[in-house]
Amino acid sequence: MTDYHFDQVIDRHHTFSTQWDYIADRFGRNDILPFSISDTDFAVPPVVQTALFDRLQHPIYGYTRWNHADFKTSIQHWFERDKSVTVDPEWVVYSPSVVFSIATLIRLHSEPNDSVAVFTPMYDAFYNVIASNDRLLIPIRLQAADEGYQLDWDSLATTLAAPQTKVLLLTNPHNPTGRLFSKAELQRLYQLCQQNHVFLISDDIHRDIIYGDNRYVPITEVAQNGVALCCSGSKTFNTPGLIGSYVMIPDQTLRDRFLVELKQKNALSSVSIMGMTAQIAAYNGGSDYVDQLVAYLDGNMQMIADFIDAELPMIQFTRPQSTYLAWMNVSALNLSSEALQKHLIDDGKVGIMPGKTYGDSRYLRMNIACPQVKLEEGLNRLAKGIQAAHV
């Protein structure tokens, strides 16, 4: 088994990195340490680098097919590492991105001015994809780990029963709270959707980062009708710049409709060669990488918990069930989101995303997928910014 070195610090400046080279876009200045965009500061595993290098040796990068067994069965086998999960490779279709898939599925299952129900706080791209497709967002409150992960089932039932609600958009694991939905909860969600003729889209892009005894369950284990699962290996293996994702659509009629949108309406018949190559290599040979990655990230989450207990007890933080996103309750600081950000950026020189971006100004969202030396520095800068705010 290969030993991976997640402590290695790799300079990402001057690579056109969204997180490192364009810090000012989000925080107004470039001289800060960022913990923002949801990619990692880790090298991709050698099995992926080797596959990409080998493909680069062929000097022609022409139009390329994705609809073959190598692509689809790699995804099937990745999911079926959990022996209780079954995937039919025929369910799998390519998509350039998870958000493209979500937007397409929303259009296929609703009309302008219909509603899309979403658990909030939520991934900020969902706001734009819903609004820009002329749909209405209906929020359903989801509590964070420090509040017990409670879900308002009564509110959900009322929302789904409204005639204009056509889609429930789920993230499992949930971004930004790190909550996993159990099989029993997914069954209940699905039953409510079926009762009200609501289509269920599940964004499972964080599916591999699961801590402890918690278990990820794909929605396709609950049902194969009225659901679609959108995913990619890009978050786990740090390959979003290579472009590529996939969707599991068990219903053949819907799958055919999706492919019309993909191929006929958007001319996306050809796959990103490097994205597909990386996806196949990662899923065929990346299990040990993920095991070690999750163990390292678990240590990072513990580092945050220990630091907050010792240095910032006014912040509430409970380690999440999943994801590499630390969702920290800063409401006890008695600062507005704007005031806190000003002190973090100008005094602490640290870029941590305000919870307001995701729909809850009481929180900060910190991407902890980085070497521990960077995380330690970031936590010290967080403390410095907070201390400056209370001088």
mmCIF file of C-alpha atoms in Angstrom:
data_model
loop_
_atom_site.group_PDB
_atom_site.id
_atom_site.type_symbol
_atom_site.label_atom_id
_atom_site.label_comp_id
_atom_site.label_asym_id
_atom_site.label_seq_id
_atom_site.Cartn_x
_atom_site.Cartn_y
_atom_site.Cartn_z
ATOM 1 C CA MET A 1 0.000 0.000 0.000
ATOM 2 C CA THR A 2 1.234 3.480 -0.897
ATOM 3 C CA ASP A 3 1.801 5.980 1.902
ATOM 4 C CA TYR A 4 0.457 9.400 0.965
ATOM 5 C CA HIS A 5 2.010 12.576 2.317
ATOM 6 C CA PHE A 6 -0.806 14.978 3.091
ATOM 7 C CA ASP A 7 1.570 17.095 5.183
ATOM 8 C CA GLN A 8 3.420 18.114 2.005
ATOM 9 C CA VAL A 9 3.043 21.844 1.350
ATOM 10 C CA ILE A 10 2.651 22.582 -2.362
ATOM 11 C CA ASP A 11 2.752 26.172 -3.594
ATOM 12 C CA ARG A 12 -0.333 26.696 -5.757
ATOM 13 C CA HIS A 13 0.374 30.321 -6.657
ATOM 14 C CA HIS A 14 0.705 31.170 -10.363
ATOM 15 C CA THR A 15 -1.355 28.152 -11.445
ATOM 16 C CA PHE A 16 -4.518 30.220 -12.052
ATOM 17 C CA SER A 17 -5.901 28.653 -8.872
ATOM 18 C CA THR A 18 -9.294 30.082 -7.935
ATOM 19 C CA GLN A 19 -8.510 29.730 -4.242
ATOM 20 C CA TRP A 20 -4.931 31.039 -4.260
ATOM 21 C CA ASP A 21 -4.491 33.346 -7.259
ATOM 22 C CA TYR A 22 -7.877 35.063 -7.124
ATOM 23 C CA ILE A 23 -8.287 35.572 -3.382
ATOM 24 C CA ALA A 24 -9.284 39.191 -3.855
ATOM 25 C CA ASP A 25 -12.408 38.157 -5.758
ATOM 26 C CA ARG A 26 -13.905 36.906 -2.503
ATOM 27 C CA PHE A 27 -12.021 38.751 0.198
ATOM 28 C CA GLY A 28 -10.963 42.046 -1.373
ATOM 29 C CA ARG A 29 -7.217 41.566 -0.995
ATOM 30 C CA ASN A 30 -4.566 39.029 -1.983
ATOM 31 C CA ASP A 31 -2.315 38.966 1.097
ATOM 32 C CA ILE A 32 -4.376 36.524 3.137
ATOM 33 C CA LEU A 33 -4.339 32.763 3.781
ATOM 34 C CA PRO A 34 -7.401 31.199 2.087
ATOM 35 C CA PHE A 35 -9.680 28.409 3.357
ATOM 36 C CA SER A 36 -12.504 29.006 0.918
ATOM 37 C CA ILE A 37 -13.055 27.163 -2.377
ATOM 38 C CA SER A 38 -13.965 23.484 -2.018
ATOM 39 C CA ASP A 39 -10.909 21.887 -3.521
ATOM 40 C CA THR A 40 -7.971 20.512 -1.537
ATOM 41 C CA ASP A 41 -4.341 21.518 -1.169
ATOM 42 C CA PHE A 42 -3.274 17.882 -1.645
ATOM 43 C CA ALA A 43 -1.556 16.264 -4.612
ATOM 44 C CA VAL A 44 -3.718 13.871 -6.584
ATOM 45 C CA PRO A 45 -2.727 10.220 -6.030
ATOM 46 C CA PRO A 46 0.074 8.809 -8.191
ATOM 47 C CA VAL A 47 -2.349 6.388 -9.871
ATOM 48 C CA VAL A 48 -4.166 9.413 -11.342
ATOM 49 C CA GLN A 49 -0.982 11.287 -12.246
ATOM 50 C CA THR A 50 0.380 8.195 -13.992
ATOM 51 C CA ALA A 51 -2.838 7.680 -15.966
ATOM 52 C CA LEU A 52 -2.814 11.322 -17.081
ATOM 53 C CA PHE A 53 0.875 11.201 -17.994
ATOM 54 C CA ASP A 54 0.376 8.028 -20.000
ATOM 55 C CA ARG A 55 -2.548 9.552 -21.896
ATOM 56 C CA LEU A 56 -0.534 12.695 -22.612
ATOM 57 C CA GLN A 57 2.065 10.573 -24.384
ATOM 58 C CA HIS A 58 -0.433 10.023 -27.184
ATOM 59 C CA PRO A 59 -0.194 13.298 -29.114
ATOM 60 C CA ILE A 60 -3.781 13.455 -30.335
ATOM 61 C CA TYR A 61 -6.580 14.735 -28.085
ATOM 62 C CA GLY A 62 -9.586 14.438 -30.347
ATOM 63 C CA TYR A 63 -13.292 14.036 -29.661
ATOM 64 C CA THR A 64 -13.730 11.234 -27.170
ATOM 65 C CA ARG A 65 -16.572 8.923 -26.100
ATOM 66 C CA TRP A 66 -17.636 8.341 -22.515
ATOM 67 C CA ASN A 67 -20.359 5.766 -23.131
ATOM 68 C CA HIS A 68 -18.350 2.587 -22.574
ATOM 69 C CA ALA A 69 -17.754 -0.010 -19.873
ATOM 70 C CA ASP A 70 -14.430 1.390 -18.635
ATOM 71 C CA PHE A 71 -16.103 4.628 -17.532
ATOM 72 C CA LYS A 72 -19.388 3.245 -16.248
ATOM 73 C CA THR A 73 -18.165 0.124 -14.452
ATOM 74 C CA SER A 74 -15.465 2.104 -12.612
ATOM 75 C CA ILE A 75 -18.310 4.077 -11.031
ATOM 76 C CA GLN A 76 -20.320 0.918 -10.377
ATOM 77 C CA HIS A 77 -17.409 -0.765 -8.609
ATOM 78 C CA TRP A 78 -16.620 2.358 -6.582
ATOM 79 C CA PHE A 79 -20.121 2.441 -5.134
ATOM 80 C CA GLU A 80 -20.283 -1.316 -4.681
ATOM 81 C CA ARG A 81 -17.287 -1.314 -2.331
ATOM 82 C CA ASP A 82 -20.160 -1.050 0.130
ATOM 83 C CA LYS A 83 -21.443 -4.614 -0.210
ATOM 84 C CA SER A 84 -25.012 -3.539 0.545
ATOM 85 C CA VAL A 85 -25.093 -1.204 -2.478
ATOM 86 C CA THR A 86 -26.000 -2.248 -6.021
ATOM 87 C CA VAL A 87 -25.494 -0.082 -9.099
ATOM 88 C CA ASP A 88 -26.506 -0.879 -12.665
ATOM 89 C CA PRO A 89 -23.827 0.641 -14.955
ATOM 90 C CA GLU A 90 -26.561 1.452 -17.468
ATOM 91 C CA TRP A 91 -27.825 4.099 -15.023
ATOM 92 C CA VAL A 92 -24.636 6.115 -15.518
ATOM 93 C CA VAL A 93 -24.395 9.065 -17.892
ATOM 94 C CA TYR A 94 -21.652 11.654 -18.253
ATOM 95 C CA SER A 95 -22.042 15.334 -17.428
ATOM 96 C CA PRO A 96 -19.476 18.158 -17.465
ATOM 97 C CA SER A 97 -20.369 19.163 -13.903
ATOM 98 C CA VAL A 98 -22.693 18.341 -11.051
ATOM 99 C CA VAL A 99 -24.304 21.789 -11.228
ATOM 100 C CA PHE A 100 -24.944 21.359 -14.964
ATOM 101 C CA SER A 101 -26.694 18.080 -14.140
ATOM 102 C CA ILE A 102 -28.798 19.700 -11.435
ATOM 103 C CA ALA A 103 -29.832 22.590 -13.671
ATOM 104 C CA THR A 104 -30.800 20.199 -16.452
ATOM 105 C CA LEU A 105 -32.825 17.948 -14.154
ATOM 106 C CA ILE A 106 -34.617 20.954 -12.651
ATOM 107 C CA ARG A 107 -35.655 22.093 -16.127
ATOM 108 C CA LEU A 108 -36.816 18.592 -17.020
ATOM 109 C CA HIS A 109 -39.066 18.357 -13.971
ATOM 110 C CA SER A 110 -40.493 21.837 -13.582
ATOM 111 C CA GLU A 111 -41.608 24.952 -15.404
ATOM 112 C CA PRO A 112 -40.664 28.607 -14.858
ATOM 113 C CA ASN A 113 -42.137 29.917 -11.573
ATOM 114 C CA ASP A 114 -42.376 26.418 -10.104
ATOM 115 C CA SER A 115 -40.601 25.846 -6.793
ATOM 116 C CA VAL A 116 -37.509 23.892 -5.816
ATOM 117 C CA ALA A 117 -37.288 22.874 -2.160
ATOM 118 C CA VAL A 118 -33.819 22.940 -0.620
ATOM 119 C CA PHE A 119 -32.428 22.352 2.848
ATOM 120 C CA THR A 120 -30.760 25.517 4.115
ATOM 121 C CA PRO A 121 -28.062 26.554 4.752
ATOM 122 C CA MET A 122 -26.899 25.278 1.398
ATOM 123 C CA TYR A 123 -24.156 25.285 -1.209
ATOM 124 C CA ASP A 124 -24.202 28.816 -2.611
ATOM 125 C CA ALA A 125 -24.253 27.778 -6.301
ATOM 126 C CA PHE A 126 -27.766 26.401 -5.759
ATOM 127 C CA TYR A 127 -29.140 29.917 -5.280
ATOM 128 C CA ASN A 128 -28.006 30.976 -8.737
ATOM 129 C CA VAL A 129 -28.905 27.778 -10.551
ATOM 130 C CA ILE A 130 -32.470 27.933 -9.215
ATOM 131 C CA ALA A 131 -33.031 31.661 -9.700
ATOM 132 C CA SER A 132 -31.356 31.842 -13.117
ATOM 133 C CA ASN A 133 -33.613 29.056 -14.360
ATOM 134 C CA ASP A 134 -36.638 31.115 -13.294
ATOM 135 C CA ARG A 135 -37.605 28.784 -10.460
ATOM 136 C CA LEU A 136 -38.460 29.774 -6.899
ATOM 137 C CA LEU A 137 -36.347 28.552 -4.007
ATOM 138 C CA ILE A 138 -38.252 27.249 -0.984
ATOM 139 C CA PRO A 139 -35.944 26.853 2.024
ATOM 140 C CA ILE A 140 -36.370 24.136 4.639
ATOM 141 C CA ARG A 141 -34.358 24.678 7.787
ATOM 142 C CA LEU A 142 -31.670 22.113 8.614
ATOM 143 C CA GLN A 143 -29.840 22.437 11.909
ATOM 144 C CA ALA A 144 -26.087 22.063 12.162
ATOM 145 C CA ALA A 145 -24.109 19.528 14.201
ATOM 146 C CA ASP A 146 -23.908 21.842 17.223
ATOM 147 C CA GLU A 147 -27.731 22.003 17.153
ATOM 148 C CA GLY A 148 -28.253 18.262 16.776
ATOM 149 C CA TYR A 149 -28.824 18.057 13.009
ATOM 150 C CA GLN A 150 -32.582 18.331 13.515
ATOM 151 C CA LEU A 151 -34.810 18.331 10.434
ATOM 152 C CA ASP A 152 -38.213 20.036 10.431
ATOM 153 C CA TRP A 153 -40.311 17.227 8.970
ATOM 154 C CA ASP A 154 -43.580 19.144 9.344
ATOM 155 C CA SER A 155 -42.228 22.082 7.363
ATOM 156 C CA LEU A 156 -40.856 19.694 4.751
ATOM 157 C CA ALA A 157 -44.205 17.928 4.370
ATOM 158 C CA THR A 158 -46.030 21.238 4.001
ATOM 159 C CA THR A 159 -43.534 22.493 1.427
ATOM 160 C CA LEU A 160 -43.660 19.339 -0.670
ATOM 161 C CA ALA A 161 -47.457 19.333 -0.590
ATOM 162 C CA ALA A 162 -47.627 22.801 -2.169
ATOM 163 C CA PRO A 163 -48.779 22.459 -5.810
ATOM 164 C CA GLN A 164 -45.953 24.603 -7.161
ATOM 165 C CA THR A 165 -43.213 22.458 -5.569
ATOM 166 C CA LYS A 166 -41.846 20.143 -8.256
ATOM 167 C CA VAL A 167 -38.306 19.298 -7.110
ATOM 168 C CA LEU A 168 -36.501 18.526 -3.850
ATOM 169 C CA LEU A 169 -32.773 19.257 -4.174
ATOM 170 C CA LEU A 170 -30.779 17.305 -1.600
ATOM 171 C CA THR A 171 -27.065 17.273 -0.810
ATOM 172 C CA ASN A 172 -25.908 14.060 0.822
ATOM 173 C CA PRO A 173 -23.502 14.536 2.543
ATOM 174 C CA HIS A 174 -24.824 18.003 3.168
ATOM 175 C CA ASN A 175 -22.798 21.090 2.317
ATOM 176 C CA PRO A 176 -22.071 23.048 4.513
ATOM 177 C CA THR A 177 -23.254 21.291 7.708
ATOM 178 C CA GLY A 178 -21.582 17.930 7.051
ATOM 179 C CA ARG A 179 -24.779 16.033 7.840
ATOM 180 C CA LEU A 180 -25.377 12.553 6.456
ATOM 181 C CA PHE A 181 -28.890 11.332 5.757
ATOM 182 C CA SER A 182 -29.593 7.835 7.058
ATOM 183 C CA LYS A 183 -31.349 5.219 4.971
ATOM 184 C CA ALA A 184 -34.485 5.612 7.094
ATOM 185 C CA GLU A 185 -34.449 9.388 6.534
ATOM 186 C CA LEU A 186 -33.939 8.954 2.793
ATOM 187 C CA GLN A 187 -36.858 6.526 2.685
ATOM 188 C CA ARG A 188 -39.065 9.040 4.479
ATOM 189 C CA LEU A 189 -37.925 11.864 2.186
ATOM 190 C CA TYR A 190 -38.641 9.747 -0.853
ATOM 191 C CA GLN A 191 -42.084 8.725 0.379
ATOM 192 C CA LEU A 192 -43.030 12.368 0.910
ATOM 193 C CA CYS A 193 -41.778 13.217 -2.568
ATOM 194 C CA GLN A 194 -43.750 10.383 -4.125
ATOM 195 C CA GLN A 195 -46.927 11.342 -2.281
ATOM 196 C CA ASN A 196 -46.657 14.843 -3.711
ATOM 197 C CA HIS A 197 -45.276 14.061 -7.192
ATOM 198 C CA VAL A 198 -41.964 15.783 -6.411
ATOM 199 C CA PHE A 199 -38.761 14.715 -8.160
ATOM 200 C CA LEU A 200 -35.732 14.140 -5.893
ATOM 201 C CA ILE A 201 -32.266 15.227 -7.022
ATOM 202 C CA SER A 202 -29.388 14.200 -4.757
ATOM 203 C CA ASP A 203 -25.983 15.904 -5.042
ATOM 204 C CA ASP A 204 -23.535 13.404 -3.514
ATOM 205 C CA ILE A 205 -20.219 14.923 -4.534
ATOM 206 C CA HIS A 206 -18.845 14.747 -0.963
ATOM 207 C CA ARG A 207 -19.778 11.052 -0.630
ATOM 208 C CA ASP A 208 -16.275 9.753 0.106
ATOM 209 C CA ILE A 209 -15.375 11.914 3.107
ATOM 210 C CA ILE A 210 -17.183 10.074 5.913
ATOM 211 C CA TYR A 211 -15.922 9.956 9.499
ATOM 212 C CA GLY A 212 -16.056 7.229 12.120
ATOM 213 C CA ASP A 213 -18.938 4.776 12.049
ATOM 214 C CA ASN A 214 -21.178 7.030 9.975
ATOM 215 C CA ARG A 215 -22.422 5.494 6.732
ATOM 216 C CA TYR A 216 -23.220 7.057 3.395
ATOM 217 C CA VAL A 217 -26.297 5.679 1.605
ATOM 218 C CA PRO A 218 -26.984 6.627 -2.041
ATOM 219 C CA ILE A 219 -30.577 7.562 -2.850
ATOM 220 C CA THR A 220 -30.553 4.877 -5.545
ATOM 221 C CA GLU A 221 -30.522 2.269 -2.759
ATOM 222 C CA VAL A 222 -33.897 3.620 -1.647
ATOM 223 C CA ALA A 223 -35.591 4.012 -5.035
ATOM 224 C CA GLN A 224 -35.021 3.840 -8.781
ATOM 225 C CA ASN A 225 -38.027 5.892 -9.835
ATOM 226 C CA GLY A 226 -38.364 9.637 -9.411
ATOM 227 C CA VAL A 227 -34.727 10.133 -8.376
ATOM 228 C CA ALA A 228 -31.347 11.075 -9.828
ATOM 229 C CA LEU A 229 -27.950 11.013 -8.135
ATOM 230 C CA CYS A 230 -25.335 13.566 -9.269
ATOM 231 C CA CYS A 231 -21.704 12.971 -8.373
ATOM 232 C CA SER A 232 -18.025 13.202 -9.307
ATOM 233 C CA GLY A 233 -14.670 12.068 -7.978
ATOM 234 C CA SER A 234 -13.345 15.614 -8.320
ATOM 235 C CA LYS A 235 -13.766 16.717 -4.696
ATOM 236 C CA THR A 236 -12.211 13.560 -3.285
ATOM 237 C CA PHE A 237 -9.250 13.298 -5.653
ATOM 238 C CA ASN A 238 -8.791 17.054 -6.225
ATOM 239 C CA THR A 239 -9.406 17.059 -9.975
ATOM 240 C CA PRO A 240 -12.177 19.664 -10.559
ATOM 241 C CA GLY A 241 -9.965 21.538 -13.031
ATOM 242 C CA LEU A 242 -10.005 18.507 -15.344
ATOM 243 C CA ILE A 243 -13.810 18.793 -15.773
ATOM 244 C CA GLY A 244 -16.191 15.880 -15.548
ATOM 245 C CA SER A 245 -18.945 14.312 -13.490
ATOM 246 C CA TYR A 246 -21.669 11.727 -13.843
ATOM 247 C CA VAL A 247 -25.321 11.167 -13.053
ATOM 248 C CA MET A 248 -27.089 7.979 -12.049
ATOM 249 C CA ILE A 249 -30.557 7.968 -13.622
ATOM 250 C CA PRO A 250 -32.234 4.582 -13.151
ATOM 251 C CA ASP A 251 -35.310 5.517 -15.180
ATOM 252 C CA GLN A 252 -34.516 4.910 -18.851
ATOM 253 C CA THR A 253 -37.059 7.409 -20.188
ATOM 254 C CA LEU A 254 -35.602 10.183 -18.053
ATOM 255 C CA ARG A 255 -32.102 9.066 -18.944
ATOM 256 C CA ASP A 256 -32.908 9.411 -22.633
ATOM 257 C CA ARG A 257 -34.354 12.869 -22.050
ATOM 258 C CA PHE A 258 -31.233 13.900 -20.141
ATOM 259 C CA LEU A 259 -29.039 12.717 -23.005
ATOM 260 C CA VAL A 260 -31.048 14.815 -25.465
ATOM 261 C CA GLU A 261 -30.306 17.860 -23.291
ATOM 262 C CA LEU A 262 -26.650 16.899 -23.034
ATOM 263 C CA LYS A 263 -25.947 15.914 -26.621
ATOM 264 C CA GLN A 264 -28.533 17.481 -28.904
ATOM 265 C CA LYS A 265 -29.313 20.728 -27.090
ATOM 266 C CA ASN A 266 -25.850 21.466 -25.655
ATOM 267 C CA ALA A 267 -23.560 19.563 -28.066
ATOM 268 C CA LEU A 268 -21.755 17.791 -25.216
ATOM 269 C CA SER A 269 -21.343 14.423 -26.911
ATOM 270 C CA SER A 270 -17.589 14.405 -26.303
ATOM 271 C CA VAL A 271 -16.076 13.996 -22.861
ATOM 272 C CA SER A 272 -13.080 15.815 -21.356
ATOM 273 C CA ILE A 273 -10.316 13.274 -22.090
ATOM 274 C CA MET A 274 -8.309 14.120 -18.992
ATOM 275 C CA GLY A 275 -11.351 14.343 -16.757
ATOM 276 C CA MET A 276 -12.545 10.893 -17.789
ATOM 277 C CA THR A 277 -9.048 9.414 -17.552
ATOM 278 C CA ALA A 278 -8.636 10.785 -14.032
ATOM 279 C CA GLN A 279 -12.106 9.569 -12.981
ATOM 280 C CA ILE A 280 -11.485 6.001 -14.153
ATOM 281 C CA ALA A 281 -8.010 5.806 -12.629
ATOM 282 C CA ALA A 282 -9.138 7.244 -9.304
ATOM 283 C CA TYR A 283 -12.086 4.903 -8.908
ATOM 284 C CA ASN A 284 -10.124 1.844 -10.056
ATOM 285 C CA GLY A 285 -7.074 2.441 -7.894
ATOM 286 C CA GLY A 286 -7.763 5.117 -5.297
ATOM 287 C CA SER A 287 -9.267 3.267 -2.329
ATOM 288 C CA ASP A 288 -6.152 3.420 -0.173
ATOM 289 C CA TYR A 289 -5.752 7.120 -0.982
ATOM 290 C CA VAL A 290 -9.277 7.830 0.277
ATOM 291 C CA ASP A 291 -8.762 5.785 3.441
ATOM 292 C CA GLN A 292 -5.659 7.780 4.322
ATOM 293 C CA LEU A 293 -7.206 11.071 3.222
ATOM 294 C CA VAL A 294 -10.222 10.594 5.499
ATOM 295 C CA ALA A 295 -7.957 9.679 8.431
ATOM 296 C CA TYR A 296 -5.902 12.831 7.850
ATOM 297 C CA LEU A 297 -8.973 15.050 7.545
ATOM 298 C CA ASP A 298 -10.389 13.500 10.696
ATOM 299 C CA GLY A 299 -7.198 14.620 12.442
ATOM 300 C CA ASN A 300 -7.692 18.116 11.040
ATOM 301 C CA MET A 301 -11.232 18.230 12.413
ATOM 302 C CA GLN A 302 -9.908 17.177 15.795
ATOM 303 C CA MET A 303 -7.249 19.900 15.609
ATOM 304 C CA ILE A 304 -9.996 22.481 15.114
ATOM 305 C CA ALA A 305 -12.044 21.101 17.986
ATOM 306 C CA ASP A 306 -9.029 21.134 20.319
ATOM 307 C CA PHE A 307 -7.982 24.653 19.282
ATOM 308 C CA ILE A 308 -11.456 26.070 19.771
ATOM 309 C CA ASP A 309 -11.806 24.422 23.176
ATOM 310 C CA ALA A 310 -8.490 25.877 24.286
ATOM 311 C CA GLU A 311 -8.376 29.263 22.561
ATOM 312 C CA LEU A 312 -11.831 30.221 21.295
ATOM 313 C CA PRO A 313 -14.434 28.714 23.640
ATOM 314 C CA MET A 314 -17.011 31.288 22.521
ATOM 315 C CA ILE A 315 -17.192 29.461 19.163
ATOM 316 C CA GLN A 316 -19.419 26.394 19.027
ATOM 317 C CA PHE A 317 -18.056 23.574 16.934
ATOM 318 C CA THR A 318 -19.096 19.937 16.786
ATOM 319 C CA ARG A 319 -17.153 17.678 14.478
ATOM 320 C CA PRO A 320 -19.278 16.849 11.415
ATOM 321 C CA GLN A 321 -20.222 13.418 10.155
ATOM 322 C CA SER A 322 -18.708 14.093 6.739
ATOM 323 C CA THR A 323 -17.090 16.542 4.265
ATOM 324 C CA TYR A 324 -13.908 18.577 4.714
ATOM 325 C CA LEU A 325 -15.877 21.689 5.663
ATOM 326 C CA ALA A 326 -15.842 22.914 9.262
ATOM 327 C CA TRP A 327 -19.136 24.697 10.021
ATOM 328 C CA MET A 328 -18.487 26.869 13.079
ATOM 329 C CA ASN A 329 -21.128 28.748 15.062
ATOM 330 C CA VAL A 330 -19.781 32.233 15.840
ATOM 331 C CA SER A 331 -23.033 33.818 17.045
ATOM 332 C CA ALA A 332 -21.716 34.181 20.605
ATOM 333 C CA LEU A 333 -19.104 36.649 19.330
ATOM 334 C CA ASN A 334 -21.943 39.184 18.989
ATOM 335 C CA LEU A 335 -20.531 40.527 15.730
ATOM 336 C CA SER A 336 -22.299 41.037 12.452
ATOM 337 C CA SER A 337 -21.086 38.874 9.591
ATOM 338 C CA GLU A 338 -19.640 41.964 7.920
ATOM 339 C CA ALA A 339 -17.794 43.141 11.029
ATOM 340 C CA LEU A 340 -16.337 39.693 11.694
ATOM 341 C CA GLN A 341 -15.157 39.345 8.098
ATOM 342 C CA LYS A 342 -13.473 42.744 8.244
ATOM 343 C CA HIS A 343 -11.445 41.745 11.305
ATOM 344 C CA LEU A 344 -10.583 38.298 9.949
ATOM 345 C CA ILE A 345 -9.394 39.757 6.644
ATOM 346 C CA ASP A 346 -7.724 42.977 7.787
ATOM 347 C CA ASP A 347 -6.358 41.879 11.181
ATOM 348 C CA GLY A 348 -6.097 38.102 10.986
ATOM 349 C CA LYS A 349 -5.188 38.032 7.267
ATOM 350 C CA VAL A 350 -7.263 34.882 6.858
ATOM 351 C CA GLY A 351 -9.968 34.044 4.311
ATOM 352 C CA ILE A 352 -12.763 31.945 5.803
ATOM 353 C CA MET A 353 -16.149 31.959 4.104
ATOM 354 C CA PRO A 354 -18.966 33.767 5.929
ATOM 355 C CA GLY A 355 -21.966 31.579 6.683
ATOM 356 C CA LYS A 356 -24.131 34.303 5.202
ATOM 357 C CA THR A 357 -22.987 33.096 1.773
ATOM 358 C CA TYR A 358 -24.777 29.801 2.423
ATOM 359 C CA GLY A 359 -27.810 31.224 4.159
ATOM 360 C CA ASP A 360 -26.850 31.456 7.850
ATOM 361 C CA SER A 361 -24.868 34.448 9.100
ATOM 362 C CA ARG A 362 -24.280 32.801 12.485
ATOM 363 C CA TYR A 363 -21.586 30.554 11.034
ATOM 364 C CA LEU A 364 -18.233 30.417 9.292
ATOM 365 C CA ARG A 365 -17.348 27.716 6.747
ATOM 366 C CA MET A 366 -13.692 26.712 6.746
ATOM 367 C CA ASN A 367 -12.233 24.305 4.189
ATOM 368 C CA ILE A 368 -9.832 22.151 6.212
ATOM 369 C CA ALA A 369 -8.524 19.973 3.341
ATOM 370 C CA CYS A 370 -4.955 21.173 3.675
ATOM 371 C CA PRO A 371 -1.681 20.286 5.411
ATOM 372 C CA GLN A 372 -1.887 20.654 9.162
ATOM 373 C CA VAL A 373 0.776 23.351 9.199
ATOM 374 C CA LYS A 374 -1.501 25.533 7.066
ATOM 375 C CA LEU A 375 -4.514 24.744 9.237
ATOM 376 C CA GLU A 376 -2.598 25.600 12.405
ATOM 377 C CA GLU A 377 -1.589 28.955 10.923
ATOM 378 C CA GLY A 378 -5.153 29.590 9.805
ATOM 379 C CA LEU A 379 -6.542 28.912 13.273
ATOM 380 C CA ASN A 380 -4.004 31.273 14.825
ATOM 381 C CA ARG A 381 -5.048 33.942 12.333
ATOM 382 C CA LEU A 382 -8.706 33.262 13.116
ATOM 383 C CA ALA A 383 -7.964 33.851 16.791
ATOM 384 C CA LYS A 384 -6.023 37.019 16.000
ATOM 385 C CA GLY A 385 -8.892 38.436 13.973
ATOM 386 C CA ILE A 386 -11.416 37.679 16.704
ATOM 387 C CA GLN A 387 -9.179 39.169 19.373
ATOM 388 C CA ALA A 388 -8.819 42.359 17.321
ATOM 389 C CA ALA A 389 -12.593 42.593 17.099
ATOM 390 C CA HIS A 390 -12.916 42.616 20.887
ATOM 391 C CA VAL A 391 -10.115 45.047 21.731
#
